[in-house]
Amino acid sequence: MTLHELNEKDVIQMKTGENLGRIDDIVFEDAQITKVILRGRPRMFGMLGRDDDLVIPWAAVKSIGADVVMVDVEIPPPRPAHSHHGWM
């Protein structure tokens, strides 16, 4: 399987069923996959930057199906958006 093929699959958190996004990068150590990286989602169409990248250990990948990658990992809560007083 290629990175492109992995990138076309949605990554689903097994416990919650939440769609975490798609794999954007893979980390190798000693010729073995150790982590997959999902880039942070854009905030307000990218005008407010992005959420933090989600780094998932390869050991948390439980199955790779035809359409999805199932992972069993605790997802940190999203960081709060900065409050901008004085506008809106």
The first five atom37 places (N, CA, C, CB, O) and aatype in JSON, in Angstrom:
{
  "aatype": [12, 16, 10, 8, 6, 10, 2, 6, 11, 3, 19, 9, 5, 12, 11, 16, 7, 6, 2, 10, 7, 1, 9, 3, 3, 9, 19, 13, 6, 3, 0, 5, 9, 16, 11, 19, 9, 10, 1, 7, 1, 14, 1, 12, 13, 7, 12, 10, 7, 1, 3, 3, 3, 10, 19, 9, 14, 17, 0, 0, 19, 11, 15, 9, 7, 0, 3, 19, 19, 12, 19, 3, 19, 6, 9, 14, 14, 14, 1, 14, 0, 8, 15, 8, 8, 7, 17, 12],
  "atom_mask": [
    [1, 1, 1, 1, 1],
    [1, 1, 1, 1, 1],
    [1, 1, 1, 1, 1],
    [1, 1, 1, 1, 1],
    [1, 1, 1, 1, 1],
    [1, 1, 1, 1, 1],
    [1, 1, 1, 1, 1],
    [1, 1, 1, 1, 1],
    [1, 1, 1, 1, 1],
    [1, 1, 1, 1, 1],
    [1, 1, 1, 1, 1],
    [1, 1, 1, 1, 1],
    [1, 1, 1, 1, 1],
    [1, 1, 1, 1, 1],
    [1, 1, 1, 1, 1],
    [1, 1, 1, 1, 1],
    [1, 1, 1, 0, 1],
    [1, 1, 1, 1, 1],
    [1, 1, 1, 1, 1],
    [1, 1, 1, 1, 1],
    [1, 1, 1, 0, 1],
    [1, 1, 1, 1, 1],
    [1, 1, 1, 1, 1],
    [1, 1, 1, 1, 1],
    [1, 1, 1, 1, 1],
    [1, 1, 1, 1, 1],
    [1, 1, 1, 1, 1],
    [1, 1, 1, 1, 1],
    [1, 1, 1, 1, 1],
    [1, 1, 1, 1, 1],
    [1, 1, 1, 1, 1],
    [1, 1, 1, 1, 1],
    [1, 1, 1, 1, 1],
    [1, 1, 1, 1, 1],
    [1, 1, 1, 1, 1],
    [1, 1, 1, 1, 1],
    [1, 1, 1, 1, 1],
    [1, 1, 1, 1, 1],
    [1, 1, 1, 1, 1],
    [1, 1, 1, 0, 1],
    [1, 1, 1, 1, 1],
    [1, 1, 1, 1, 1],
    [1, 1, 1, 1, 1],
    [1, 1, 1, 1, 1],
    [1, 1, 1, 1, 1],
    [1, 1, 1, 0, 1],
    [1, 1, 1, 1, 1],
    [1, 1, 1, 1, 1],
    [1, 1, 1, 0, 1],
    [1, 1, 1, 1, 1],
    [1, 1, 1, 1, 1],
    [1, 1, 1, 1, 1],
    [1, 1, 1, 1, 1],
    [1, 1, 1, 1, 1],
    [1, 1, 1, 1, 1],
    [1, 1, 1, 1, 1],
    [1, 1, 1, 1, 1],
    [1, 1, 1, 1, 1],
    [1, 1, 1, 1, 1],
    [1, 1, 1, 1, 1],
    [1, 1, 1, 1, 1],
    [1, 1, 1, 1, 1],
    [1, 1, 1, 1, 1],
    [1, 1, 1, 1, 1],
    [1, 1, 1, 0, 1],
    [1, 1, 1, 1, 1],
    [1, 1, 1, 1, 1],
    [1, 1, 1, 1, 1],
    [1, 1, 1, 1, 1],
    [1, 1, 1, 1, 1],
    [1, 1, 1, 1, 1],
    [1, 1, 1, 1, 1],
    [1, 1, 1, 1, 1],
    [1, 1, 1, 1, 1],
    [1, 1, 1, 1, 1],
    [1, 1, 1, 1, 1],
    [1, 1, 1, 1, 1],
    [1, 1, 1, 1, 1],
    [1, 1, 1, 1, 1],
    [1, 1, 1, 1, 1],
    [1, 1, 1, 1, 1],
    [1, 1, 1, 1, 1],
    [1, 1, 1, 1, 1],
    [1, 1, 1, 1, 1],
    [1, 1, 1, 1, 1],
    [1, 1, 1, 0, 1],
    [1, 1, 1, 1, 1],
    [1, 1, 1, 1, 1]
  ],
  "atom_positions": [
    [[0.84, -1.17, 0.0], [0.0, 0.0, 0.0], [0.89, 1.24, 0.0], [-0.96, 0.0, 1.22], [1.91, 1.26, 0.69]],
    [[0.52, 2.24, -0.76], [1.29, 3.47, -0.85], [0.73, 4.53, 0.1], [1.29, 4.0, -2.29], [-0.39, 4.4, 0.6]],
    [[1.53, 5.58, 0.34], [1.05, 6.69, 1.15], [-0.18, 7.32, 0.51], [2.16, 7.75, 1.34], [-1.12, 7.71, 1.2]],
    [[-0.18, 7.41, -0.81], [-1.33, 7.98, -1.51], [-2.6, 7.16, -1.23], [-1.06, 8.03, -3.03], [-3.67, 7.72, -1.01]],
    [[-2.48, 5.84, -1.25], [-3.63, 4.98, -0.96], [-4.09, 5.15, 0.49], [-3.29, 3.51, -1.23], [-5.29, 5.18, 0.76]],
    [[-3.14, 5.27, 1.42], [-3.5, 5.51, 2.83], [-4.17, 6.87, 2.98], [-2.25, 5.44, 3.73], [-5.12, 7.01, 3.75]],
    [[-3.68, 7.87, 2.26], [-4.2, 9.22, 2.35], [-5.65, 9.32, 1.9], [-3.35, 10.15, 1.53], [-6.36, 10.25, 2.3]],
    [[-6.1, 8.4, 1.1], [-7.48, 8.42, 0.6], [-8.47, 7.81, 1.58], [-7.57, 7.7, -0.73], [-9.68, 7.82, 1.33]],
    [[-7.98, 7.26, 2.69], [-8.85, 6.6, 3.67], [-9.08, 7.51, 4.87], [-8.24, 5.25, 4.13], [-8.16, 8.18, 5.34]],
    [[-10.32, 7.54, 5.36], [-10.63, 8.28, 6.57], [-10.09, 7.52, 7.77], [-12.15, 8.52, 6.71], [-10.15, 6.29, 7.82]],
    [[-9.55, 8.26, 8.75], [-9.07, 7.66, 9.99], [-10.18, 7.8, 11.03], [-7.73, 8.35, 10.48], [-10.62, 8.91, 11.33]],
    [[-10.63, 6.68, 11.57], [-11.76, 6.65, 12.49], [-11.3, 6.19, 13.87], [-12.89, 5.73, 11.95], [-10.61, 5.18, 13.99]],
    [[-11.69, 6.94, 14.9], [-11.4, 6.56, 16.28], [-12.4, 5.5, 16.68], [-11.46, 7.8, 17.25], [-13.61, 5.74, 16.65]],
    [[-11.93, 4.31, 17.05], [-12.79, 3.16, 17.3], [-13.8, 3.4, 18.43], [-11.95, 1.95, 17.64], [-14.97, 3.01, 18.3]],
    [[-13.39, 4.03, 19.52], [-14.27, 4.17, 20.68], [-15.43, 5.12, 20.44], [-13.49, 4.65, 21.86], [-16.53, 4.9, 20.93]],
    [[-15.17, 6.17, 19.68], [-16.2, 7.2, 19.5], [-16.81, 7.22, 18.1], [-15.62, 8.55, 19.79], [-17.89, 7.78, 17.9]],
    [[-16.13, 6.62, 17.14], [-16.6, 6.68, 15.76], [-16.27, 7.99, 15.08], [0.0, 0.0, 0.0], [-16.7, 8.24, 13.95]],
    [[-15.5, 8.85, 15.76], [-15.16, 10.16, 15.21], [-14.21, 10.04, 14.03], [-14.55, 11.04, 16.29], [-13.24, 9.28, 14.07]],
    [[-14.5, 10.79, 12.98], [-13.61, 10.86, 11.83], [-12.53, 11.87, 12.16], [-14.39, 11.26, 10.51], [-12.81, 13.06, 12.31]],
    [[-11.29, 11.4, 12.26], [-10.17, 12.25, 12.66], [-9.51, 12.95, 11.48], [-9.16, 11.43, 13.39], [-8.71, 13.86, 11.68]],
    [[-9.82, 12.55, 10.28], [-9.21, 13.13, 9.09], [-8.54, 12.06, 8.27], [0.0, 0.0, 0.0], [-8.95, 10.89, 8.29]],
    [[-7.51, 12.45, 7.57], [-6.77, 11.51, 6.71], [-5.28, 11.62, 7.0], [-7.04, 11.79, 5.21], [-4.79, 12.66, 7.43]],
    [[-4.57, 10.53, 6.75], [-3.14, 10.48, 7.01], [-2.42, 11.36, 5.99], [-2.62, 9.02, 6.94], [-2.6, 11.22, 4.78]],
    [[-1.59, 12.26, 6.51], [-0.83, 13.16, 5.66], [0.64, 12.79, 5.57], [-0.95, 14.57, 6.16], [1.31, 13.11, 4.59]],
    [[1.15, 12.09, 6.59], [2.56, 11.76, 6.6], [2.78, 10.51, 7.45], [3.4, 12.93, 7.13], [1.94, 10.15, 8.27]],
    [[3.91, 9.87, 7.24], [4.29, 8.67, 7.98], [5.7, 8.86, 8.52], [4.19, 7.38, 7.08], [6.56, 9.39, 7.82]],
    [[5.94, 8.43, 9.77], [7.27, 8.51, 10.36], [7.86, 7.1, 10.4], [7.22, 9.14, 11.8], [7.23, 6.16, 10.88]],
    [[9.09, 6.99, 9.88], [9.81, 5.72, 9.89], [10.98, 5.8, 10.85], [10.3, 5.35, 8.47], [11.62, 6.84, 10.96]],
    [[11.25, 4.71, 11.54], [12.46, 4.55, 12.34], [12.96, 3.13, 12.13], [12.2, 4.86, 13.88], [12.2, 2.17, 12.28]],
    [[14.22, 3.0, 11.78], [14.81, 1.68, 11.51], [13.99, 0.89, 10.49], [14.94, 0.89, 12.81], [13.73, -0.3, 10.67]],
    [[13.58, 1.56, 9.43], [12.84, 0.97, 8.32], [11.47, 0.42, 8.7], [13.66, -0.14, 7.71], [10.93, -0.43, 8.0]],
    [[10.91, 0.89, 9.82], [9.56, 0.48, 10.22], [8.72, 1.72, 10.49], [9.61, -0.43, 11.47], [9.22, 2.73, 10.98]],
    [[7.43, 1.63, 10.18], [6.53, 2.73, 10.47], [6.34, 2.81, 11.98], [5.16, 2.55, 9.74], [6.04, 1.8, 12.62]],
    [[6.52, 4.01, 12.54], [6.33, 4.19, 13.98], [5.16, 5.11, 14.3], [7.59, 4.73, 14.6], [4.56, 4.99, 15.37]],
    [[4.83, 6.03, 13.38], [3.75, 6.99, 13.63], [3.12, 7.4, 12.32], [4.28, 8.22, 14.4], [3.74, 7.34, 11.26]],
    [[1.87, 7.83, 12.41], [1.22, 8.48, 11.29], [0.8, 9.87, 11.76], [-0.03, 7.65, 10.76], [0.49, 10.07, 12.94]],
    [[0.81, 10.82, 10.85], [0.51, 12.21, 11.2], [-0.69, 12.69, 10.39], [1.75, 13.13, 10.94], [-0.75, 12.52, 9.17]],
    [[-1.64, 13.28, 11.1], [-2.79, 13.93, 10.47], [-2.62, 15.42, 10.72], [-4.17, 13.39, 11.04], [-2.58, 15.86, 11.87]],
    [[-2.53, 16.2, 9.66], [-2.36, 17.65, 9.8], [-3.58, 18.24, 10.49], [-2.12, 18.31, 8.42], [-4.7, 17.77, 10.3]],
    [[-3.35, 19.28, 11.28], [-4.45, 19.95, 11.98], [-5.45, 20.53, 11.0], [0.0, 0.0, 0.0], [-5.1, 20.96, 9.9]],
    [[-6.69, 20.52, 11.43], [-7.75, 21.06, 10.57], [-7.69, 22.58, 10.57], [-9.15, 20.57, 11.05], [-7.38, 23.19, 11.59]],
    [[-8.0, 23.2, 9.43], [-7.99, 24.67, 9.37], [-9.09, 25.25, 10.25], [-8.17, 25.15, 7.93], [-10.18, 24.68, 10.36]],
    [[-8.79, 26.38, 10.86], [-9.79, 27.11, 11.65], [-10.31, 28.26, 10.82], [-9.18, 27.61, 13.0], [-9.53, 29.03, 10.25]],
    [[-11.59, 28.39, 10.74], [-12.25, 29.46, 10.0], [-11.61, 29.63, 8.63], [-12.21, 30.78, 10.78], [-11.11, 30.7, 8.28]],
    [[-11.62, 28.54, 7.86], [-11.09, 28.5, 6.49], [-9.61, 28.83, 6.43], [-11.86, 29.47, 5.61], [-9.12, 29.31, 5.41]],
    [[-8.89, 28.58, 7.52], [-7.46, 28.82, 7.55], [-7.07, 30.22, 8.0], [0.0, 0.0, 0.0], [-5.88, 30.48, 8.22]],
    [[-8.03, 31.11, 8.13], [-7.7, 32.49, 8.53], [-7.21, 32.55, 9.97], [-8.93, 33.39, 8.36], [-6.46, 33.47, 10.33]],
    [[-7.61, 31.6, 10.8], [-7.18, 31.58, 12.2], [-6.17, 30.47, 12.45], [-8.38, 31.41, 13.14], [-6.02, 29.99, 13.57]],
    [[-5.48, 30.07, 11.39], [-4.46, 29.03, 11.53], [-5.06, 27.63, 11.48], [0.0, 0.0, 0.0], [-6.11, 27.41, 10.89]],
    [[-4.37, 26.7, 12.11], [-4.79, 25.3, 12.11], [-4.78, 24.77, 13.53], [-3.87, 24.44, 11.21], [-4.11, 25.3, 14.41]],
    [[-5.55, 23.71, 13.73], [-5.43, 22.96, 14.97], [-4.07, 22.28, 14.98], [-6.59, 21.91, 15.11], [-3.39, 22.22, 13.96]],
    [[-3.68, 21.77, 16.14], [-2.42, 21.04, 16.24], [-2.49, 19.77, 15.41], [-2.09, 20.7, 17.71], [-3.56, 19.18, 15.24]],
    [[-1.33, 19.34, 14.88], [-1.27, 18.07, 14.17], [-1.57, 16.94, 15.15], [0.12, 17.86, 13.5], [-1.28, 17.06, 16.34]],
    [[-2.14, 15.87, 14.66], [-2.44, 14.7, 15.48], [-1.44, 13.61, 15.1], [-3.92, 14.21, 15.28], [-1.41, 13.15, 13.96]],
    [[-0.61, 13.21, 16.06], [0.4, 12.18, 15.84], [-0.1, 10.9, 16.5], [1.81, 12.61, 16.4], [-0.33, 10.87, 17.71]],
    [[-0.27, 9.87, 15.7], [-0.83, 8.61, 16.19], [0.24, 7.53, 16.09], [-2.09, 8.2, 15.38], [0.78, 7.29, 15.01]],
    [[0.56, 6.87, 17.22], [1.53, 5.77, 17.16], [1.02, 4.65, 16.25], [1.81, 5.21, 18.57], [-0.18, 4.35, 16.24]],
    [[1.91, 4.05, 15.5], [1.52, 2.97, 14.59], [0.85, 1.83, 15.35], [2.74, 2.45, 13.84], [-0.03, 1.15, 14.8]],
    [[1.25, 1.61, 16.6], [0.65, 0.54, 17.4], [-0.84, 0.78, 17.65], [1.39, 0.41, 18.74], [-1.57, -0.16, 17.94]],
    [[-1.3, 2.03, 17.53], [-2.71, 2.36, 17.73], [-3.56, 2.06, 16.5], [-2.85, 3.81, 18.11], [-4.79, 2.04, 16.59]],
    [[-2.92, 1.82, 15.36], [-3.66, 1.47, 14.15], [-4.08, 0.01, 14.28], [-2.79, 1.7, 12.85], [-3.25, -0.89, 14.31]],
    [[-5.39, -0.21, 14.36], [-5.9, -1.56, 14.61], [-6.28, -2.29, 13.34], [-7.09, -1.49, 15.53], [-6.16, -3.52, 13.27]],
    [[-6.75, -1.56, 12.33], [-7.07, -2.22, 11.07], [-7.11, -1.2, 9.95], [-8.42, -2.98, 11.15], [-7.4, -0.02, 10.15]],
    [[-6.8, -1.69, 8.76], [-6.87, -0.88, 7.55], [-7.82, -1.58, 6.6], [-5.45, -0.66, 6.89], [-7.54, -2.68, 6.11]],
    [[-8.95, -0.94, 6.35], [-9.95, -1.53, 5.48], [-9.93, -0.89, 4.11], [0.0, 0.0, 0.0], [-9.02, -0.13, 3.77]],
    [[-10.93, -1.21, 3.32], [-11.01, -0.68, 1.96], [-11.2, 0.84, 1.95], [-12.16, -1.34, 1.21], [-10.69, 1.53, 1.07]],
    [[-11.93, 1.36, 2.95], [-12.25, 2.79, 2.97], [-11.75, 3.54, 4.19], [-13.71, 2.96, 2.87], [-11.63, 4.76, 4.15]],
    [[-11.44, 2.82, 5.28], [-11.08, 3.5, 6.52], [-9.89, 2.84, 7.2], [-12.27, 3.51, 7.46], [-9.56, 1.68, 6.97]],
    [[-9.25, 3.65, 8.07], [-8.19, 3.17, 8.96], [-8.77, 3.31, 10.37], [-6.81, 3.98, 8.79], [-9.13, 4.41, 10.78]],
    [[-8.85, 2.21, 11.11], [-9.4, 2.23, 12.47], [-8.26, 2.36, 13.46], [-10.24, 0.96, 12.75], [-7.29, 1.6, 13.41]],
    [[-8.39, 3.34, 14.39], [-7.36, 3.55, 15.4], [-7.98, 3.54, 16.79], [-6.61, 4.87, 15.15], [-9.14, 3.91, 16.97]],
    [[-7.2, 3.1, 17.76], [-7.62, 3.09, 19.15], [-6.63, 3.95, 19.92], [-7.69, 1.62, 19.73], [-5.59, 3.47, 20.38]],
    [[-6.96, 5.23, 20.05], [-6.05, 6.2, 20.66], [-6.87, 7.27, 21.36], [-5.1, 6.83, 19.59], [-7.96, 7.63, 20.91]],
    [[-6.34, 7.76, 22.47], [-6.98, 8.88, 23.16], [-6.66, 10.16, 22.41], [-6.52, 8.96, 24.65], [-5.5, 10.45, 22.12]],
    [[-7.68, 10.93, 22.12], [-7.51, 12.17, 21.38], [-7.57, 13.32, 22.37], [-8.59, 12.32, 20.26], [-8.55, 13.45, 23.11]],
    [[-6.54, 14.17, 22.4], [-6.59, 15.31, 23.32], [-7.71, 16.27, 22.92], [-5.23, 16.05, 23.35], [-8.01, 16.41, 21.73]],
    [[-8.32, 16.93, 23.89], [-9.38, 17.89, 23.54], [-8.8, 19.03, 22.74], [-10.1, 18.43, 24.8], [-7.63, 19.38, 22.92]],
    [[-9.6, 19.61, 21.84], [-9.08, 20.73, 21.04], [-8.74, 21.91, 21.95], [-10.1, 21.16, 19.96], [-9.43, 22.16, 22.94]],
    [[-7.68, 22.61, 21.6], [-7.33, 23.78, 22.4], [-8.34, 24.87, 22.1], [-5.87, 24.26, 22.11], [-8.82, 24.98, 20.97]],
    [[-8.66, 25.67, 23.09], [-9.67, 26.72, 22.87], [-9.16, 27.79, 21.92], [-10.08, 27.36, 24.21], [-7.96, 28.09, 21.87]],
    [[-10.08, 28.35, 21.17], [-9.72, 29.45, 20.28], [-9.41, 30.67, 21.14], [-10.87, 29.76, 19.26], [-10.01, 30.86, 22.19]],
    [[-8.49, 31.48, 20.68], [-8.13, 32.67, 21.43], [-9.28, 33.66, 21.39], [-6.84, 33.31, 20.86], [-9.91, 33.86, 20.35]],
    [[-9.54, 34.27, 22.5], [-10.59, 35.26, 22.58], [-10.06, 36.61, 22.13], [-11.15, 35.36, 24.02], [-9.02, 37.07, 22.61]],
    [[-10.75, 37.23, 21.21], [-10.35, 38.54, 20.7], [-11.4, 39.55, 21.16], [-10.2, 38.52, 19.13], [-12.46, 39.69, 20.55]],
    [[-11.09, 40.25, 22.23], [-12.02, 41.25, 22.74], [-11.97, 42.49, 21.86], [-11.68, 41.61, 24.2], [-10.92, 42.86, 21.34]],
    [[-13.12, 43.1, 21.7], [-13.16, 44.35, 20.96], [-13.65, 44.2, 19.53], [0.0, 0.0, 0.0], [-13.89, 45.21, 18.85]],
    [[-13.81, 42.98, 19.05], [-14.4, 42.81, 17.72], [-15.29, 41.58, 17.73], [-13.3, 42.68, 16.63], [-15.02, 40.6, 18.42]],
    [[-16.32, 41.64, 17.0], [-17.36, 40.62, 16.9], [-17.92, 40.41, 18.25], [-16.85, 39.29, 16.33], [-18.82, 39.6, 18.43]]
  ]
}
